[in-house]
GROMACS .gro file of C-alpha atoms in nm:
model
  421
    1MET     CA    1  17.069   5.876  18.373
    2GLY     CA    2  17.186   5.516  18.421
    3THR     CA    3  17.530   5.440  18.560
    4MET     CA    4  17.658   5.276  18.243
    5LYS     CA    5  17.528   5.561  18.025
    6PHE     CA    6  17.688   5.819  18.256
    7ALA     CA    7  18.016   5.623  18.251
    8LEU     CA    8  18.020   5.616  17.871
    9ARG     CA    9  17.938   5.986  17.847
   10MET     CA   10  18.217   6.081  18.091
   11LEU     CA   11  18.452   5.848  17.905
   12LYS     CA   12  18.404   6.064  17.599
   13ALA     CA   13  18.413   6.393  17.792
   14ASP     CA   14  18.751   6.314  17.952
   15PHE     CA   15  18.898   6.170  17.634
   16GLN     CA   16  19.256   6.292  17.681
   17LYS     CA   17  19.319   6.121  18.017
   18ASN     CA   18  19.142   5.804  17.904
   19LEU     CA   19  19.355   5.803  17.588
   20PHE     CA   20  19.668   5.830  17.805
   21TYR     CA   21  19.558   5.529  18.011
   22GLY     CA   22  19.455   5.333  17.703
   23GLY     CA   23  19.786   5.412  17.535
   24SER     CA   24  19.972   5.260  17.829
   25LEU     CA   25  19.768   4.942  17.802
   26VAL     CA   26  19.833   4.931  17.426
   27PHE     CA   27  20.207   4.965  17.484
   28SER     CA   28  20.210   4.710  17.767
   29THR     CA   29  20.016   4.458  17.557
   30ALA     CA   30  20.240   4.507  17.254
   31VAL     CA   31  20.570   4.459  17.436
   32VAL     CA   32  20.446   4.151  17.622
   33PHE     CA   33  20.319   3.995  17.297
   34VAL     CA   34  20.644   4.067  17.111
   35PHE     CA   35  20.856   3.938  17.396
   36PHE     CA   36  20.665   3.613  17.445
   37ASN     CA   37  20.664   3.543  17.071
   38MET     CA   38  21.043   3.584  17.069
   39THR     CA   39  21.093   3.351  17.365
   40ALA     CA   40  20.875   3.091  17.189
   41ASN     CA   41  21.065   3.131  16.859
   42PRO     CA   42  21.309   2.836  16.824
   43ASN     CA   43  21.527   3.043  16.590
   44TYR     CA   44  21.634   3.254  16.888
   45SER     CA   45  21.747   2.958  17.097
   46GLY     CA   46  22.012   2.694  17.051
   47MET     CA   47  21.932   2.502  17.372
   48THR     CA   48  21.722   2.191  17.432
   49ASP     CA   49  21.348   2.232  17.466
   50MET     CA   50  21.346   2.179  17.844
   51SER     CA   51  21.630   2.418  17.922
   52ARG     CA   52  21.492   2.675  17.676
   53THR     CA   53  21.150   2.659  17.844
   54SER     CA   54  21.298   2.701  18.193
   55PHE     CA   55  21.514   2.994  18.088
   56SER     CA   56  21.228   3.160  17.899
   57MET     CA   57  20.994   3.120  18.195
   58VAL     CA   58  21.234   3.304  18.426
   59LEU     CA   59  21.249   3.598  18.186
   60ALA     CA   60  20.875   3.576  18.118
   61LEU     CA   61  20.794   3.595  18.489
   62VAL     CA   62  21.004   3.910  18.532
   63VAL     CA   63  20.848   4.076  18.224
   64VAL     CA   64  20.492   3.991  18.333
   65VAL     CA   65  20.549   4.128  18.684
   66ILE     CA   66  20.686   4.458  18.550
   67ALA     CA   67  20.408   4.482  18.290
   68MET     CA   68  20.149   4.436  18.565
   69VAL     CA   69  20.323   4.700  18.776
   70LEU     CA   70  20.292   4.940  18.481
   71ALA     CA   71  19.922   4.854  18.446
   72PHE     CA   72  19.874   4.910  18.819
   73PHE     CA   73  20.029   5.257  18.814
   74ALA     CA   74  19.842   5.351  18.496
   75ASN     CA   75  19.520   5.235  18.656
   76SER     CA   76  19.599   5.425  18.977
   77TYR     CA   77  19.648   5.746  18.780
   78TYR     CA   78  19.324   5.675  18.594
   79LEU     CA   79  19.135   5.625  18.923
   80ASN     CA   80  19.280   5.945  19.064
   81SER     CA   81  19.136   6.136  18.766
   82LYS     CA   82  18.788   5.992  18.828
   83THR     CA   83  18.736   6.115  19.184
   84LYS     CA   84  18.492   6.394  19.102
   85GLU     CA   85  18.278   6.171  18.882
   86LEU     CA   86  18.266   5.907  19.155
   87ALA     CA   87  18.177   6.177  19.409
   88ILE     CA   88  17.881   6.281  19.191
   89GLU     CA   89  17.760   5.921  19.180
   90THR     CA   90  17.798   5.884  19.558
   91ILE     CA   91  17.621   6.211  19.643
   92SER     CA   92  17.342   6.107  19.405
   93GLY     CA   93  17.282   5.800  19.619
   94GLY     CA   94  17.510   5.555  19.443
   95SER     CA   95  17.621   5.248  19.634
   96VAL     CA   96  17.951   5.061  19.625
   97LEU     CA   97  17.811   4.848  19.343
   98THR     CA   98  17.721   5.164  19.149
   99LEU     CA   99  18.076   5.300  19.178
  100ALA     CA  100  18.223   4.962  19.086
  101ASN     CA  101  17.989   4.942  18.786
  102PHE     CA  102  18.096   5.291  18.675
  103LEU     CA  103  18.468   5.207  18.694
  104LEU     CA  104  18.433   4.863  18.539
  105THR     CA  105  18.227   4.998  18.249
  106GLN     CA  106  18.491   5.255  18.161
  107ASN     CA  107  18.778   5.012  18.218
  108MET     CA  108  18.625   4.740  18.003
  109VAL     CA  109  18.557   4.982  17.718
  110ILE     CA  110  18.917   5.107  17.730
  111MET     CA  111  19.052   4.750  17.742
  112LEU     CA  112  18.819   4.644  17.460
  113PHE     CA  113  19.000   4.889  17.233
  114ALA     CA  114  19.348   4.886  17.391
  115ILE     CA  115  19.420   4.512  17.395
  116PRO     CA  116  19.336   4.443  17.026
  117PHE     CA  117  19.533   4.754  16.926
  118GLY     CA  118  19.825   4.633  17.139
  119LEU     CA  119  19.818   4.287  16.982
  120GLY     CA  120  19.798   4.444  16.636
  121LEU     CA  121  20.090   4.674  16.710
  122GLY     CA  122  20.292   4.382  16.841
  123TYR     CA  123  20.211   4.181  16.529
  124LEU     CA  124  20.349   4.464  16.314
  125VAL     CA  125  20.664   4.497  16.523
  126ILE     CA  126  20.750   4.123  16.520
  127PRO     CA  127  20.852   4.108  16.150
  128LEU     CA  128  21.059   4.426  16.185
  129ILE     CA  129  21.265   4.267  16.463
  130ASN     CA  130  21.297   3.939  16.274
  131MET     CA  131  21.408   4.115  15.953
  132ILE     CA  132  21.688   4.284  16.148
  133LEU     CA  133  21.805   3.981  16.349
  134TYR     CA  134  21.751   3.682  16.117
  135PRO     CA  135  22.022   3.785  15.864
  136GLN     CA  136  22.274   3.833  16.147
  137MET     CA  137  22.203   3.480  16.272
  138GLY     CA  138  22.195   3.326  15.924
  139VAL     CA  139  21.833   3.218  15.974
  140THR     CA  140  21.585   3.176  15.689
  141ALA     CA  141  21.230   3.163  15.824
  142PRO     CA  142  20.894   3.344  15.788
  143VAL     CA  143  20.927   3.680  15.963
  144TRP     CA  144  20.552   3.712  16.026
  145GLN     CA  145  20.513   3.383  16.212
  146VAL     CA  146  20.330   3.387  16.547
  147TYR     CA  147  20.400   3.092  16.778
  148GLY     CA  148  20.117   2.926  16.967
  149SER     CA  149  20.299   2.906  17.301
  150GLY     CA  150  20.395   3.275  17.281
  151LEU     CA  151  20.036   3.374  17.206
  152GLY     CA  152  19.919   3.148  17.490
  153TYR     CA  153  20.155   3.312  17.740
  154THR     CA  154  20.035   3.654  17.622
  155ILE     CA  155  19.667   3.565  17.665
  156VAL     CA  156  19.724   3.423  18.014
  157SER     CA  157  19.917   3.737  18.114
  158LEU     CA  158  19.650   3.971  17.978
  159VAL     CA  159  19.366   3.779  18.146
  160THR     CA  160  19.556   3.787  18.476
  161GLU     CA  161  19.615   4.159  18.434
  162MET     CA  162  19.247   4.227  18.356
  163VAL     CA  163  19.128   4.031  18.660
  164TRP     CA  164  19.377   4.216  18.878
  165LEU     CA  165  19.257   4.555  18.753
  166VAL     CA  166  18.893   4.458  18.814
  167VAL     CA  167  18.978   4.362  19.173
  168ILE     CA  168  19.167   4.692  19.224
  169ASP     CA  169  18.880   4.901  19.086
  170THR     CA  170  18.620   4.720  19.295
  171GLY     CA  171  18.835   4.757  19.607
  172TYR     CA  172  18.882   5.128  19.537
  173ALA     CA  173  18.505   5.177  19.511
  174TYR     CA  174  18.452   4.984  19.836
  175ARG     CA  175  18.707   5.161  20.056
  176THR     CA  176  18.682   5.521  19.926
  177GLU     CA  177  18.467   5.773  20.114
  178VAL     CA  178  18.294   6.080  19.971
  179LYS     CA  179  18.524   6.327  20.147
  180ASP     CA  180  18.825   6.152  19.995
  181LEU     CA  181  18.671   6.173  19.648
  182LEU     CA  182  18.592   6.543  19.686
  183GLU     CA  183  18.937   6.628  19.817
  184ALA     CA  184  19.114   6.394  19.574
  185GLU     CA  185  19.381   6.351  19.836
  186HIS     CA  186  19.321   5.992  19.932
  187THR     CA  187  19.649   5.809  19.957
  188LEU     CA  188  19.772   5.493  20.119
  189GLN     CA  189  20.016   5.590  20.387
  190ASN     CA  190  20.294   5.346  20.453
  191LYS     CA  191  20.306   5.336  20.830
  192GLU     CA  192  20.629   5.193  20.949
  193LYS     CA  193  20.580   4.927  21.211
  194ALA     CA  194  20.798   4.929  21.515
  195ALA     CA  195  21.078   4.680  21.465
  196ILE     CA  196  21.437   4.623  21.561
  197ARG     CA  197  21.621   4.945  21.483
  198ILE     CA  198  21.920   4.877  21.261
  199PRO     CA  199  22.182   5.154  21.234
  200SER     CA  200  22.206   5.323  20.895
  201VAL     CA  201  22.573   5.229  20.869
  202VAL     CA  202  22.475   4.860  20.862
  203PHE     CA  203  22.253   4.913  20.557
  204LEU     CA  204  22.528   5.112  20.388
  205ALA     CA  205  22.777   4.833  20.460
  206ILE     CA  206  22.542   4.567  20.318
  207TYR     CA  207  22.490   4.778  20.004
  208LEU     CA  208  22.866   4.820  19.957
  209LEU     CA  209  22.947   4.453  20.034
  210PRO     CA  210  22.867   4.338  19.677
  211VAL     CA  211  23.097   4.613  19.547
  212VAL     CA  212  23.384   4.454  19.742
  213LEU     CA  213  23.281   4.104  19.631
  214PHE     CA  214  23.272   4.210  19.265
  215LEU     CA  215  23.633   4.322  19.301
  216VAL     CA  216  23.772   4.020  19.489
  217LEU     CA  217  23.572   3.727  19.350
  218GLU     CA  218  23.661   3.551  19.027
  219VAL     CA  219  23.479   3.670  18.717
  220ASN     CA  220  23.162   3.461  18.738
  221SER     CA  221  22.808   3.582  18.667
  222ASP     CA  222  22.649   3.340  18.917
  223LEU     CA  223  22.869   3.467  19.200
  224TYR     CA  224  22.795   3.825  19.101
  225LEU     CA  225  22.421   3.761  19.093
  226ALA     CA  226  22.433   3.606  19.442
  227SER     CA  227  22.632   3.906  19.564
  228ALA     CA  228  22.382   4.149  19.414
  229PHE     CA  229  22.098   3.960  19.581
  230ILE     CA  230  22.269   4.017  19.918
  231GLY     CA  231  22.296   4.384  19.829
  232LEU     CA  232  21.917   4.406  19.791
  233PHE     CA  233  21.882   4.409  20.170
  234GLY     CA  234  22.121   4.701  20.185
  235ILE     CA  235  21.936   4.881  19.905
  236SER     CA  236  21.609   4.839  20.094
  237GLY     CA  237  21.767   5.001  20.399
  238MET     CA  238  21.927   5.273  20.187
  239LEU     CA  239  21.589   5.370  20.044
  240LYS     CA  240  21.393   5.335  20.368
  241LYS     CA  241  21.640   5.475  20.620
  242VAL     CA  242  21.977   5.600  20.492
  243LEU     CA  243  21.856   5.833  20.215
  244PRO     CA  244  21.556   5.965  20.415
  245GLY     CA  245  21.790   6.035  20.706
  246LEU     CA  246  22.029   6.219  20.477
  247ILE     CA  247  21.742   6.420  20.329
  248MET     CA  248  21.616   6.516  20.676
  249ARG     CA  249  21.963   6.649  20.764
  250LEU     CA  250  21.967   6.846  20.439
  251GLU     CA  251  21.622   6.986  20.522
  252LYS     CA  252  21.761   7.124  20.849
  253ARG     CA  253  22.055   7.270  20.662
  254TYR     CA  254  21.832   7.443  20.405
  255LEU     CA  255  21.559   7.540  20.651
  256ASN     CA  256  21.536   7.894  20.511
  257HIS     CA  257  21.589   7.805  20.145
  258LYS     CA  258  21.266   7.871  19.956
  259HIS     CA  259  21.337   7.620  19.677
  260ARG     CA  260  21.543   7.344  19.830
  261LEU     CA  261  21.339   7.287  20.146
  262PRO     CA  262  21.007   7.202  19.972
  263ALA     CA  263  21.194   7.008  19.701
  264LEU     CA  264  21.367   6.793  19.964
  265GLY     CA  265  21.037   6.736  20.148
  266ASN     CA  266  20.868   6.620  19.828
  267LEU     CA  267  21.168   6.401  19.740
  268HIS     CA  268  21.158   6.243  20.086
  269HIS     CA  269  20.795   6.140  20.036
  270LEU     CA  270  20.850   6.027  19.676
  271ILE     CA  271  21.135   5.794  19.772
  272LYS     CA  272  20.911   5.625  20.030
  273GLN     CA  273  20.640   5.574  19.769
  274LEU     CA  274  20.887   5.438  19.511
  275THR     CA  275  21.092   5.206  19.735
  276ILE     CA  276  20.948   4.878  19.603
  277LEU     CA  277  20.962   4.994  19.242
  278MET     CA  278  21.324   5.107  19.274
  279MET     CA  279  21.422   4.775  19.433
  280THR     CA  280  21.253   4.600  19.140
  281ILE     CA  281  21.450   4.816  18.898
  282ILE     CA  282  21.785   4.740  19.059
  283PHE     CA  283  21.729   4.366  19.090
  284SER     CA  284  21.585   4.329  18.737
  285VAL     CA  285  21.866   4.525  18.572
  286THR     CA  286  22.137   4.341  18.769
  287LEU     CA  287  21.974   4.003  18.697
  288LEU     CA  288  21.966   4.063  18.322
  289VAL     CA  289  22.319   4.204  18.317
  290CYS     CA  290  22.441   3.884  18.484
  291PHE     CA  291  22.248   3.679  18.226
  292MET     CA  292  22.413   3.882  17.948
  293SER     CA  293  22.752   3.806  18.099
  294SER     CA  294  22.672   3.432  18.111
  295TYR     CA  295  22.552   3.410  17.751
  296ILE     CA  296  22.781   3.670  17.592
  297ASN     CA  297  22.912   3.409  17.345
  298ASP     CA  298  22.568   3.264  17.264
  299PHE     CA  299  22.426   3.518  17.020
  300ARG     CA  300  22.078   3.367  17.004
  301GLN     CA  301  22.027   3.363  17.379
  302LEU     CA  302  22.189   3.703  17.409
  303VAL     CA  303  21.927   3.845  17.170
  304ILE     CA  304  21.645   3.724  17.399
  305ILE     CA  305  21.817   3.864  17.708
  306VAL     CA  306  21.888   4.203  17.548
  307MET     CA  307  21.528   4.224  17.426
  308SER     CA  308  21.413   4.145  17.781
  309TYR     CA  309  21.641   4.420  17.909
  310VAL     CA  310  21.502   4.670  17.658
  311VAL     CA  311  21.140   4.577  17.737
  312LEU     CA  312  21.191   4.589  18.114
  313THR     CA  313  21.378   4.919  18.105
  314ILE     CA  314  21.103   5.086  17.901
  315LEU     CA  315  20.824   4.937  18.114
  316ILE     CA  316  20.998   5.046  18.433
  317ALA     CA  317  21.055   5.398  18.296
  318VAL     CA  318  20.686   5.433  18.208
  319SER     CA  319  20.592   5.298  18.553
  320ILE     CA  320  20.811   5.563  18.717
  321VAL     CA  321  20.646   5.838  18.512
  322TYR     CA  322  20.302   5.718  18.621
  323LYS     CA  323  20.402   5.698  18.985
  324VAL     CA  324  20.543   6.052  18.973
  325LEU     CA  325  20.217   6.174  18.817
  326ILE     CA  326  20.011   5.997  19.084
  327GLU     CA  327  20.206   6.174  19.358
  328ALA     CA  328  20.202   6.504  19.168
  329ALA     CA  329  19.823   6.492  19.141
  330LYS     CA  330  19.804   6.484  19.521
  331ARG     CA  331  20.014   6.802  19.547
  332LYS     CA  332  19.793   7.038  19.346
  333LYS     CA  333  19.664   7.208  19.661
  334SER     CA  334  20.013   7.233  19.810
  335PHE     CA  335  20.139   7.416  19.503
  336LEU     CA  336  19.828   7.635  19.502
  337HIS     CA  337  19.896   7.730  19.864
  338MET     CA  338  20.258   7.810  19.777
  339LYS     CA  339  20.133   8.045  19.504
  340MET     CA  340  19.918   8.218  19.764
  341LEU     CA  341  20.228   8.261  19.980
  342GLY     CA  342  20.403   8.448  19.700
  343TYR     CA  343  20.581   8.177  19.502
  344VAL     CA  344  20.581   8.253  19.128
  345THR     CA  345  20.569   7.992  18.853
  346ALA     CA  346  20.947   8.004  18.804
  347ASP     CA  347  20.999   7.920  19.174
  348LEU     CA  348  20.759   7.626  19.159
  349LYS     CA  349  20.921   7.491  18.842
  350LYS     CA  350  21.259   7.505  19.015
  351ILE     CA  351  21.120   7.311  19.313
  352ILE     CA  352  20.983   7.043  19.079
  353ALA     CA  353  21.311   7.027  18.885
  354GLU     CA  354  21.522   6.984  19.200
  355GLU     CA  355  21.289   6.713  19.332
  356LEU     CA  356  21.302   6.513  19.009
  357ILE     CA  357  21.677   6.559  18.962
  358GLY     CA  358  21.726   6.403  19.306
  359LEU     CA  359  21.488   6.116  19.234
  360PHE     CA  360  21.624   6.019  18.892
  361SER     CA  361  21.984   6.055  19.008
  362ILE     CA  362  21.913   5.790  19.271
  363ILE     CA  363  21.739   5.564  19.016
  364ILE     CA  364  22.042   5.585  18.785
  365ILE     CA  365  22.328   5.574  19.036
  366LEU     CA  366  22.219   5.290  19.268
  367PRO     CA  367  22.198   5.015  19.001
  368MET     CA  368  22.475   5.155  18.780
  369ILE     CA  369  22.732   5.109  19.058
  370TYR     CA  370  22.664   4.734  19.048
  371VAL     CA  371  22.622   4.713  18.670
  372GLY     CA  372  22.930   4.921  18.598
  373LEU     CA  373  23.154   4.704  18.817
  374ILE     CA  374  23.018   4.379  18.670
  375PHE     CA  375  23.075   4.503  18.316
  376ALA     CA  376  23.420   4.639  18.405
  377ARG     CA  377  23.530   4.304  18.548
  378PHE     CA  378  23.412   4.110  18.241
  379CYS     CA  379  23.571   4.361  18.003
  380MET     CA  380  23.903   4.355  18.191
  381ALA     CA  381  23.898   3.974  18.176
  382GLY     CA  382  23.852   3.992  17.799
  383LEU     CA  383  23.514   3.819  17.819
  384MET     CA  384  23.306   4.112  17.693
  385ASP     CA  385  23.342   4.390  17.437
  386GLY     CA  386  23.363   4.730  17.604
  387ARG     CA  387  23.139   4.885  17.339
  388PHE     CA  388  22.863   4.637  17.423
  389ALA     CA  389  22.891   4.717  17.795
  390ILE     CA  390  22.882   5.092  17.730
  391SER     CA  391  22.581   5.065  17.497
  392ILE     CA  392  22.383   4.860  17.751
  393SER     CA  393  22.462   5.104  18.031
  394ALA     CA  394  22.392   5.406  17.808
  395PHE     CA  395  22.053   5.265  17.704
  396TYR     CA  396  21.936   5.236  18.065
  397THR     CA  397  22.070   5.579  18.155
  398GLY     CA  398  21.920   5.738  17.844
  399VAL     CA  399  21.574   5.588  17.892
  400ILE     CA  400  21.564   5.688  18.260
  401LEU     CA  401  21.680   6.042  18.176
  402LEU     CA  402  21.413   6.066  17.904
  403SER     CA  403  21.149   5.953  18.153
  404GLY     CA  404  21.278   6.218  18.393
  405VAL     CA  405  21.236   6.493  18.133
  406LEU     CA  406  20.888   6.365  18.045
  407SER     CA  407  20.798   6.350  18.415
  408TYR     CA  408  20.906   6.711  18.460
  409PHE     CA  409  20.688   6.850  18.182
  410LEU     CA  410  20.385   6.640  18.281
  411TYR     CA  411  20.435   6.728  18.648
  412VAL     CA  412  20.450   7.100  18.567
  413HIS     CA  413  20.143   7.078  18.343
  414LEU     CA  414  19.950   6.885  18.606
  415VAL     CA  415  20.011   7.107  18.908
  416LEU     CA  416  20.062   7.448  18.745
  417LYS     CA  417  19.813   7.449  18.458
  418GLY     CA  418  19.595   7.755  18.460
  419GLY     CA  419  19.854   7.963  18.645
  420SER     CA  420  20.014   8.261  18.475
  421ARG     CA  421  20.224   8.413  18.751
   0.00000   0.00000   0.00000
């Protein structure tokens, strides 16, 4: 059987996982298309062409980066589900080119369906958004209109994303060995290089410095954004050193606890794997909150910023779910071994729940400390409606909590399916 024919047959045989991957690409394509069409829509901007373009490009860059991160995690989960099929090809004498051909064939077929569906979905969503917002802005314009520059940005983003995924798939085929495919445990370990050791208290101080600055500086979004940028260095240290150190101390404290010890160990590893993504979350959310504060009296620009916030929050939440699933897939054997040691399903579910509660608490609390203080200062100065600030904060918290619940059920299904004890 030829490689392409085998790839197409397995694509149909593993329809559910491929549909999950394709659905993520559909969603990613739709939100990028809708967002870029809005940024290109002159009805949503009251600025000059040059300033509007510069502002839109900043938001566009952030959205594209997050959308590509989502595609990367979705593709990683997809690759992890293909290990046995790739192992069959390798054992049958397949070369690197054979594996690459297998992956590219399946990926291209999925993209061939996902991208048009995503564009179509985006095209249907655009008039719904316009019908809601145009009356509030007093605008009379065609709600179905698609702008050339928005479509151009979308096409460039999608082409870049497709090329990136092709490179990732080819690299995966090149560097993966048969034993890794059979074990399905291949993972990139982040080895920490020896460097100057900075005490944990320094990272904590840098993280808390913006909190002090938010309280003492005048109410100014630019100053707050600069302060938050300084805090990023502290957040990096919090995620890489402070929190892992705290977890290690808790592990010693709960050394004989059958639920908490494995949950803390899994959380420790998960934080390391999610460090870059969590830093992206915190910076993106803080950046957009500062933009909201700057343009709170410019309704048209505020609409674009809030839409960017909504898109980024949803994309980030989906990316987190995928990353959790990628790590969960590597723990199937660990949970199987725990069952052999006498753990019942209820015990394992409790371990998973405690791990995810810890993770999503960190994802919510770290950025909300900054966001809450920024909003509080603007509200106290009479520059922002408290209801608006609460709704923006509640949206982020709600979406992340929803992604946490979804992660739990998918995690449990992935590692415990087939078990009845």
